[in-house]
């Protein structure tokens, strides 16, 4: 039992330290690298618990796809982080309130375990022993906790839409198609009728406006 306990404390300490460095690091590239390290250590903890499927999914999906995608996007985009930090003080009270709510929730969870250790047994259900780890996870996730699973999907959808809205920037020199303006065009807006006298041409200003 000494070797599993040693690896548990090793992975747990590295995971917590990496998570702290994700927040503390000023360089966003370094933050993503520490995030990858945190995912790797969390996967090690899952494997020690016997949930090898979750550990492998954490490595393949989060480390191999999501975190690496974050890294390449941050390295390729020319983001002005100084400009993004200008409104930090403005949103600091909201961040403090949200952080306080999460801290209270964590204290309540930890306090419940300390006050009544048997509370964890009330939320656990017997898992059949004749099924694989993946099948047992599916039985629990898509039956008892299906509503929480769908709620998590909605939260991720809102986060994706918010990320698109925050990062979408329109350049002034790039022409874009506006469907509403095109549908609202009338014949008077699309054509200009000019009466030109016989033997005379348009004036320079009229010619420029005609070309425009």
Short mmCIF file of N, CA and C in Angstrom, two decimals, residues 1-17 38 40-50 113:
data_model
loop_
_atom_site.label_atom_id
_atom_site.label_comp_id
_atom_site.label_asym_id
_atom_site.label_seq_id
_atom_site.Cartn_x
_atom_site.Cartn_y
_atom_site.Cartn_z
N UNK A 1 0.82 -1.21 0.00
CA UNK A 1 0.00 0.00 0.00
C UNK A 1 0.86 1.27 0.00
N UNK A 2 2.15 1.13 0.25
CA UNK A 2 3.00 2.32 0.32
C UNK A 2 3.20 2.93 -1.06
N UNK A 3 3.40 2.08 -2.08
CA UNK A 3 3.66 2.59 -3.43
C UNK A 3 2.44 3.31 -4.02
N UNK A 4 1.21 2.76 -3.94
CA UNK A 4 0.06 3.52 -4.44
C UNK A 4 -0.15 4.84 -3.70
N UNK A 5 0.06 4.84 -2.37
CA UNK A 5 -0.09 6.09 -1.62
C UNK A 5 0.95 7.11 -2.04
N UNK A 6 2.16 6.65 -2.31
CA UNK A 6 3.22 7.55 -2.75
C UNK A 6 2.88 8.19 -4.09
N UNK A 7 2.40 7.38 -5.03
CA UNK A 7 2.03 7.92 -6.34
C UNK A 7 0.81 8.85 -6.21
N UNK A 8 -0.11 8.52 -5.29
CA UNK A 8 -1.28 9.39 -5.11
C UNK A 8 -0.86 10.78 -4.65
N UNK A 9 -0.02 10.86 -3.64
CA UNK A 9 0.42 12.16 -3.14
C UNK A 9 1.27 12.89 -4.19
N UNK A 10 2.03 12.13 -4.97
CA UNK A 10 2.83 12.75 -6.02
C UNK A 10 1.95 13.38 -7.09
N UNK A 11 0.98 12.61 -7.60
CA UNK A 11 0.08 13.14 -8.63
C UNK A 11 -0.79 14.28 -8.07
N UNK A 12 -1.27 14.13 -6.84
CA UNK A 12 -2.14 15.16 -6.26
C UNK A 12 -1.39 16.47 -6.06
N UNK A 13 -0.17 16.38 -5.52
CA UNK A 13 0.62 17.60 -5.31
C UNK A 13 0.96 18.28 -6.63
N UNK A 14 1.34 17.49 -7.63
CA UNK A 14 1.68 18.07 -8.93
C UNK A 14 0.44 18.68 -9.60
N UNK A 15 -0.71 18.04 -9.42
CA UNK A 15 -1.94 18.56 -10.02
C UNK A 15 -2.35 19.89 -9.39
N UNK A 16 -2.29 19.97 -8.06
CA UNK A 16 -2.65 21.22 -7.38
C UNK A 16 -1.66 22.32 -7.72
N UNK A 17 -0.37 22.00 -7.72
CA UNK A 17 0.63 23.01 -8.06
C UNK A 17 0.46 23.50 -9.50
N UNK A 38 -1.49 19.64 -15.49
CA UNK A 38 -2.55 19.33 -14.53
C UNK A 38 -3.45 18.20 -15.04
N UNK A 40 -2.58 15.79 -17.09
CA UNK A 40 -1.82 14.54 -17.04
C UNK A 40 -1.82 13.96 -15.62
N UNK A 41 -1.61 14.80 -14.63
CA UNK A 41 -1.62 14.32 -13.24
C UNK A 41 -3.01 13.88 -12.81
N UNK A 42 -4.05 14.58 -13.27
CA UNK A 42 -5.41 14.16 -12.96
C UNK A 42 -5.72 12.80 -13.59
N UNK A 43 -5.20 12.57 -14.79
CA UNK A 43 -5.37 11.27 -15.42
C UNK A 43 -4.68 10.18 -14.61
N UNK A 44 -3.51 10.48 -14.06
CA UNK A 44 -2.84 9.52 -13.19
C UNK A 44 -3.66 9.18 -11.95
N UNK A 45 -4.33 10.17 -11.39
CA UNK A 45 -5.19 9.92 -10.23
C UNK A 45 -6.37 9.03 -10.60
N UNK A 46 -6.96 9.26 -11.77
CA UNK A 46 -8.07 8.42 -12.22
C UNK A 46 -7.62 6.97 -12.40
N UNK A 47 -6.44 6.78 -12.95
CA UNK A 47 -5.94 5.42 -13.14
C UNK A 47 -5.68 4.74 -11.80
N UNK A 48 -5.17 5.48 -10.83
CA UNK A 48 -4.97 4.91 -9.50
C UNK A 48 -6.29 4.50 -8.84
N UNK A 49 -7.36 5.21 -9.16
CA UNK A 49 -8.68 4.89 -8.60
C UNK A 49 -9.35 3.73 -9.32
N UNK A 50 -8.76 3.26 -10.40
CA UNK A 50 -9.36 2.16 -11.15
C UNK A 50 -10.23 2.62 -12.30
N UNK A 113 -18.50 16.41 4.72
CA UNK A 113 -17.72 15.18 4.88
C UNK A 113 -17.11 15.08 6.28
#
